[in-house]
Coordinates of C-alpha atoms (C1' of nucleotides) in Angstrom, one line a residue:
Chain A
M1 CA -12.3 -0.9 -17.0
R2 CA -9.8 0.7 -19.4
I3 CA -6.2 1.3 -18.6
S4 CA -6.6 5.0 -17.6
E5 CA -9.4 4.1 -15.2
A6 CA -7.4 1.2 -13.8
A7 CA -4.4 3.6 -13.3
D8 CA -6.6 6.0 -11.4
A9 CA -8.1 3.1 -9.3
C10 CA -4.9 1.5 -8.2
G11 CA -2.4 4.4 -8.1
L12 CA 0.0 3.1 -10.7
S13 CA 0.5 4.9 -14.0
A14 CA -0.7 3.4 -17.2
D15 CA 2.9 3.1 -18.4
T16 CA 3.8 1.2 -15.2
I17 CA 0.9 -1.1 -15.6
R18 CA 1.9 -2.0 -19.2
Y19 CA 5.5 -2.4 -18.0
Y20 CA 4.4 -4.8 -15.2
E21 CA 2.4 -6.8 -17.6
K22 CA 5.2 -7.1 -20.0
S23 CA 7.6 -8.2 -17.3
G24 CA 5.2 -10.8 -15.8
M25 CA 4.3 -9.3 -12.5
I26 CA 0.6 -9.3 -13.2
P27 CA -1.5 -11.7 -15.2
P28 CA -1.9 -10.9 -18.9
I29 CA -4.9 -8.6 -19.0
R30 CA -8.0 -9.5 -21.1
R31 CA -8.3 -7.5 -24.4
D32 CA -11.4 -6.2 -26.2
A33 CA -12.1 -6.7 -29.9
S34 CA -9.7 -3.8 -30.8
G35 CA -6.9 -5.1 -28.7
R36 CA -7.3 -2.7 -25.7
R37 CA -6.9 -3.9 -22.1
R38 CA -10.1 -4.4 -20.1
F39 CA -9.4 -4.7 -16.4
S40 CA -11.6 -6.8 -14.1
A41 CA -12.1 -6.1 -10.4
A42 CA -9.7 -8.9 -9.5
D43 CA -7.1 -7.2 -11.7
I44 CA -7.6 -4.0 -9.8
D45 CA -7.2 -5.8 -6.5
W46 CA -4.0 -7.3 -7.6
L47 CA -2.7 -4.0 -8.9
T48 CA -3.6 -2.3 -5.7
L49 CA -1.6 -4.8 -3.6
I50 CA 1.3 -4.4 -6.1
Y51 CA 1.0 -0.6 -5.7
W52 CA 1.5 -0.8 -1.9
L53 CA 4.3 -3.3 -2.1
R54 CA 6.1 -1.1 -4.6
E55 CA 5.3 2.1 -2.7
T56 CA 7.1 0.7 0.2
G57 CA 10.1 -0.5 -1.9
M58 CA 9.6 -4.2 -2.6
P59 CA 11.9 -5.1 -5.4
L60 CA 10.1 -6.2 -8.6
R61 CA 12.0 -9.5 -8.5
Q62 CA 10.2 -10.4 -5.3
M63 CA 6.8 -9.2 -6.6
R64 CA 7.3 -11.4 -9.6
R65 CA 8.1 -14.4 -7.3
F66 CA 5.0 -13.6 -5.3
F67 CA 2.9 -13.5 -8.5
T68 CA 4.3 -16.7 -9.8
L69 CA 3.4 -18.4 -6.5
A70 CA -0.1 -16.9 -6.6
Q71 CA -0.5 -18.6 -10.0
G72 CA 0.1 -21.9 -8.3
G73 CA -2.3 -23.6 -5.9
P74 CA -3.0 -23.1 -2.2
E75 CA 0.1 -25.2 -1.4
T76 CA 2.2 -22.0 -2.2
I77 CA 0.4 -20.1 0.5
P78 CA 3.1 -20.7 3.2
E79 CA 5.8 -19.1 0.9
R80 CA 3.4 -16.3 -0.1
R81 CA 2.7 -15.6 3.6
Q82 CA 6.5 -15.7 4.3
I83 CA 7.1 -13.0 1.6
L84 CA 4.5 -10.7 3.1
T85 CA 5.7 -11.2 6.6
D86 CA 9.3 -10.6 5.5
H87 CA 8.2 -7.4 3.8
A88 CA 6.4 -6.4 7.0
S89 CA 9.7 -6.7 8.9
E90 CA 11.4 -4.7 6.2
L91 CA 8.8 -2.0 6.8
Q92 CA 9.7 -2.0 10.5
R93 CA 13.4 -1.5 9.5
R94 CA 12.4 1.4 7.3
R95 CA 10.4 3.0 10.1
E96 CA 13.4 2.9 12.3
N97 CA 15.4 4.5 9.5
L98 CA 12.9 7.3 9.2
D99 CA 13.2 7.9 13.0
K100 CA 17.0 8.0 12.7
C101 CA 16.8 10.4 9.8
D102 CA 14.3 12.6 11.7
A103 CA 16.8 12.8 14.5
V104 CA 19.6 13.7 12.1
L105 CA 17.5 16.4 10.4
A106 CA 16.4 17.8 13.7
I107 CA 20.0 18.2 14.8
K108 CA 21.0 19.8 11.5
I109 CA 18.1 22.2 11.5
A110 CA 18.8 23.2 15.1
S111 CA 22.4 23.9 14.2
Y112 CA 21.1 26.6 11.9
D113 CA 19.4 28.3 14.8
Q114 CA 22.6 28.3 16.9
P115 CA 25.1 28.5 14.0
K116 CA 28.3 29.0 16.0
P117 CA 28.3 27.6 19.5
K118 CA 31.3 29.5 21.0
V119 CA 33.5 27.7 23.4
T120 CA 33.0 29.2 26.8
P121 CA 31.7 32.6 25.6
Chain B
M1 CA 41.1 8.4 6.2
R2 CA 41.1 6.3 3.0
I3 CA 38.1 5.6 0.9
S4 CA 37.4 2.2 2.4
E5 CA 37.5 3.5 5.9
A6 CA 35.3 6.5 4.9
A7 CA 32.8 4.0 3.4
D8 CA 32.7 2.0 6.6
A9 CA 32.3 5.2 8.6
C10 CA 29.4 6.8 6.7
G11 CA 27.6 3.7 5.4
L12 CA 27.9 4.5 1.6
S13 CA 29.9 2.2 -0.6
A14 CA 33.3 3.4 -2.0
D15 CA 31.8 3.3 -5.5
T16 CA 28.9 5.5 -4.4
I17 CA 31.3 8.0 -2.7
R18 CA 33.3 8.3 -5.9
Y19 CA 30.1 8.6 -7.9
Y20 CA 28.9 11.4 -5.6
E21 CA 32.2 13.2 -5.9
K22 CA 32.1 13.0 -9.7
S23 CA 28.5 14.3 -9.8
G24 CA 29.2 17.2 -7.5
M25 CA 27.2 16.3 -4.4
I26 CA 30.2 16.4 -2.1
P27 CA 33.2 18.6 -2.2
P28 CA 36.2 17.4 -4.2
I29 CA 38.1 15.2 -1.7
R30 CA 41.8 16.0 -0.9
R31 CA 44.3 13.7 -2.5
D32 CA 47.6 12.4 -1.2
A33 CA 50.9 12.4 -3.2
S34 CA 49.8 9.3 -5.2
G35 CA 46.4 10.6 -6.1
R36 CA 44.3 8.7 -3.5
R37 CA 41.5 10.3 -1.6
R38 CA 42.1 11.3 2.0
F39 CA 38.9 12.1 4.0
S40 CA 38.8 14.6 6.8
A41 CA 36.3 14.4 9.7
A42 CA 34.3 17.2 8.0
D43 CA 34.1 15.0 4.8
I44 CA 32.8 12.1 6.9
D45 CA 30.2 14.3 8.6
W46 CA 29.0 15.5 5.2
L47 CA 28.8 12.0 3.8
T48 CA 26.9 10.8 6.9
L49 CA 24.2 13.4 6.4
I50 CA 24.1 12.5 2.7
Y51 CA 23.8 8.8 3.7
W52 CA 20.7 9.5 5.8
L53 CA 19.1 11.7 3.2
R54 CA 19.6 9.1 0.5
E55 CA 18.6 6.2 2.9
T56 CA 15.2 8.0 3.2
G57 CA 14.9 8.6 -0.5
M58 CA 16.0 12.2 -1.1
P59 CA 16.7 12.6 -4.9
L60 CA 20.3 13.4 -5.8
R61 CA 19.1 16.5 -7.6
Q62 CA 18.0 17.9 -4.3
M63 CA 21.1 16.8 -2.4
R64 CA 23.2 18.6 -5.1
R65 CA 21.1 21.7 -4.6
F66 CA 21.7 21.5 -0.9
F67 CA 25.4 21.0 -1.4
T68 CA 25.7 24.0 -3.7
L69 CA 23.9 26.1 -1.1
A70 CA 26.2 24.9 1.6
Q71 CA 29.2 26.0 -0.5
G72 CA 27.7 29.5 -0.3
G73 CA 27.6 31.7 2.7
P74 CA 25.2 31.8 5.7
E75 CA 22.7 33.7 3.6
T76 CA 21.8 30.4 2.0
I77 CA 20.8 29.0 5.4
P78 CA 17.0 29.7 5.0
E79 CA 16.8 27.7 1.8
R80 CA 18.9 24.9 3.3
R81 CA 16.7 24.8 6.3
Q82 CA 13.7 24.7 3.9
I83 CA 15.1 21.7 2.1
L84 CA 15.6 19.8 5.3
T85 CA 12.1 20.7 6.7
D86 CA 10.5 19.7 3.4
H87 CA 12.3 16.4 3.6
A88 CA 11.1 15.9 7.1
S89 CA 7.5 16.3 5.9
E90 CA 8.3 13.9 3.1
L91 CA 9.4 11.4 5.8
Q92 CA 6.0 11.9 7.6
R93 CA 4.3 11.1 4.3
R94 CA 6.4 7.9 4.0
R95 CA 5.6 6.9 7.5
E96 CA 1.9 7.1 6.7
N97 CA 2.5 5.0 3.7
L98 CA 4.2 2.4 5.8
D99 CA 1.2 2.3 8.1
K100 CA -1.1 1.9 5.2
C101 CA 1.0 -0.8 3.7
D102 CA 1.1 -2.6 7.1
A103 CA -2.7 -2.6 7.1
V104 CA -2.9 -4.0 3.6
L105 CA -0.3 -6.7 4.4
A106 CA -2.2 -7.6 7.6
I107 CA -5.4 -8.1 5.7
K108 CA -3.7 -10.2 3.0
I109 CA -1.9 -12.3 5.5
A110 CA -5.1 -12.8 7.5
S111 CA -6.9 -13.9 4.3
Y112 CA -4.5 -16.9 4.1
D113 CA -5.7 -18.1 7.5
Q114 CA -9.4 -17.8 6.5
P115 CA -8.9 -18.6 2.8
K116 CA -12.6 -19.0 1.7
P117 CA -15.2 -17.1 3.7
K118 CA -18.3 -19.0 2.7
V119 CA -21.5 -17.0 2.2
T120 CA -23.9 -18.1 5.0
P121 CA -22.6 -21.6 5.4
Chain C
dC1 C1' 62.2 -8.4 -6.6
dC2 C1' 57.7 -10.1 -6.6
dT3 C1' 53.3 -10.6 -4.9
dT4 C1' 49.3 -8.8 -2.7
dG5 C1' 45.9 -5.7 -2.0
dA6 C1' 43.9 -1.2 -1.9
dC7 C1' 43.3 2.3 -4.8
dT8 C1' 42.7 5.0 -9.5
dT9 C1' 39.9 6.0 -14.0
dG10 C1' 36.6 5.5 -17.7
dG11 C1' 33.0 3.0 -19.3
dA12 C1' 29.5 -0.6 -19.5
dG13 C1' 25.5 -2.8 -17.3
dT14 C1' 21.2 -2.9 -14.3
dG15 C1' 16.6 -2.0 -12.3
dA16 C1' 12.6 0.3 -12.5
dC17 C1' 10.5 3.1 -14.7
dT18 C1' 9.2 7.1 -18.0
dC19 C1' 8.6 9.2 -22.3
dC20 C1' 8.0 9.3 -27.1
dA21 C1' 7.1 8.3 -32.2
dG22 C1' 4.1 6.4 -35.1
dC23 C1' 0.2 3.8 -35.7
dC24 C1' -4.9 2.2 -35.0
dG25 C1' -9.8 2.5 -33.8
dA26 C1' -13.7 5.0 -31.7
dT27 C1' -16.2 9.2 -30.8
dT28 C1' -17.6 13.9 -31.7
dA29 C1' -18.1 18.1 -34.7
dC30 C1' -19.3 20.1 -38.7
Chain D
dG1 C1' -19.3 11.5 -44.6
dT2 C1' -15.1 12.8 -43.3
dA3 C1' -12.1 15.4 -40.4
dA4 C1' -10.3 16.1 -36.0
dT5 C1' -9.6 14.5 -31.5
dC6 C1' -8.9 11.1 -28.0
dG7 C1' -7.3 7.2 -25.8
dG8 C1' -4.7 3.3 -26.4
dC9 C1' -1.3 0.2 -28.7
dT10 C1' 3.8 -1.2 -29.5
dG11 C1' 8.8 -1.0 -29.5
dG12 C1' 12.5 1.5 -28.3
dA13 C1' 15.1 5.3 -26.4
dG14 C1' 16.2 7.9 -22.3
dT15 C1' 16.9 8.6 -17.2
dC16 C1' 18.3 8.1 -12.5
dA17 C1' 21.1 6.2 -9.2
dC18 C1' 24.0 3.3 -8.7
dT19 C1' 27.1 -1.0 -9.4
dC20 C1' 30.5 -3.6 -11.5
dC21 C1' 34.6 -4.2 -14.2
dA22 C1' 39.1 -3.9 -16.8
dA23 C1' 43.3 -2.1 -16.9
dG24 C1' 46.5 0.4 -14.7
dT25 C1' 49.2 2.6 -10.4
dC26 C1' 51.3 2.4 -6.0
dA27 C1' 53.1 0.8 -1.2
dA28 C1' 54.1 -2.6 2.0
dG29 C1' 55.4 -7.4 3.3
dG30 C1' 58.0 -11.6 2.6

DNA sequence: CCTTGACTTGGAGTGACTCCAGCCGATTAC
DNA sequence: GTAATCGGCTGGAGTCACTCCAAGTCAAGG
């Protein structure tokens, strides 16, 4: 797979993939004879996970940590699991924020329908 | 109210409030004799709305647009309402993303518990 | 009067991209 | 066969939304 196909497959842009490779959040991608990246299915899997972590706001620092651990052996699994479960709790917090914001928006929008509530009309 | 109190009240940092004032997303705040900002209750209300919009990822460009409209008369209400309802749909999209990411995380976490599914053992 | 602490400004630094110039190699068009 | 086009390469500049800092002002407390 070439970078444009990889980008389509995982949802990240080609620029972002190159940037992630440069900054060590994904393994160095294999190159063909003319120096172009060729992505394996495993690369795509990794990029897809990264895509979802990013999409829900995981900082790159933490992704990098996760990647470094994944390079190590299975003894790093507990910490990897911890990072993912921590992120899952973060998602819960975000969901609550969305709810709160929904409420604020609903109140604000409603206030446009009843623009000036008179005091004892 | 002074800036530190305003920051506590709305959830934004003092630096962020100053930045938002500089870049025209909130009205210029009244100053006291020695040039310090004094925040009214209306200022805090505005900042609190801004806080929730930002917290759920509204770009500053759009907040600025919304603020500019709010400076205008009630004839800008339809567009203001539109911005808020658009943002509410965006929140819905984000909520779906969170769900999707939850699923991806659950699968990944589960894979640590059953690390190597043997093919017909 | 001196210190402390909260505030002011302008400007530099950061994270995470995003875009672009200028180059190279492969494919297609004539 | 060679010209044009396409996709990809690198390094570096630009952007967005802060965040931090230096250097200065001002007010209150001891």
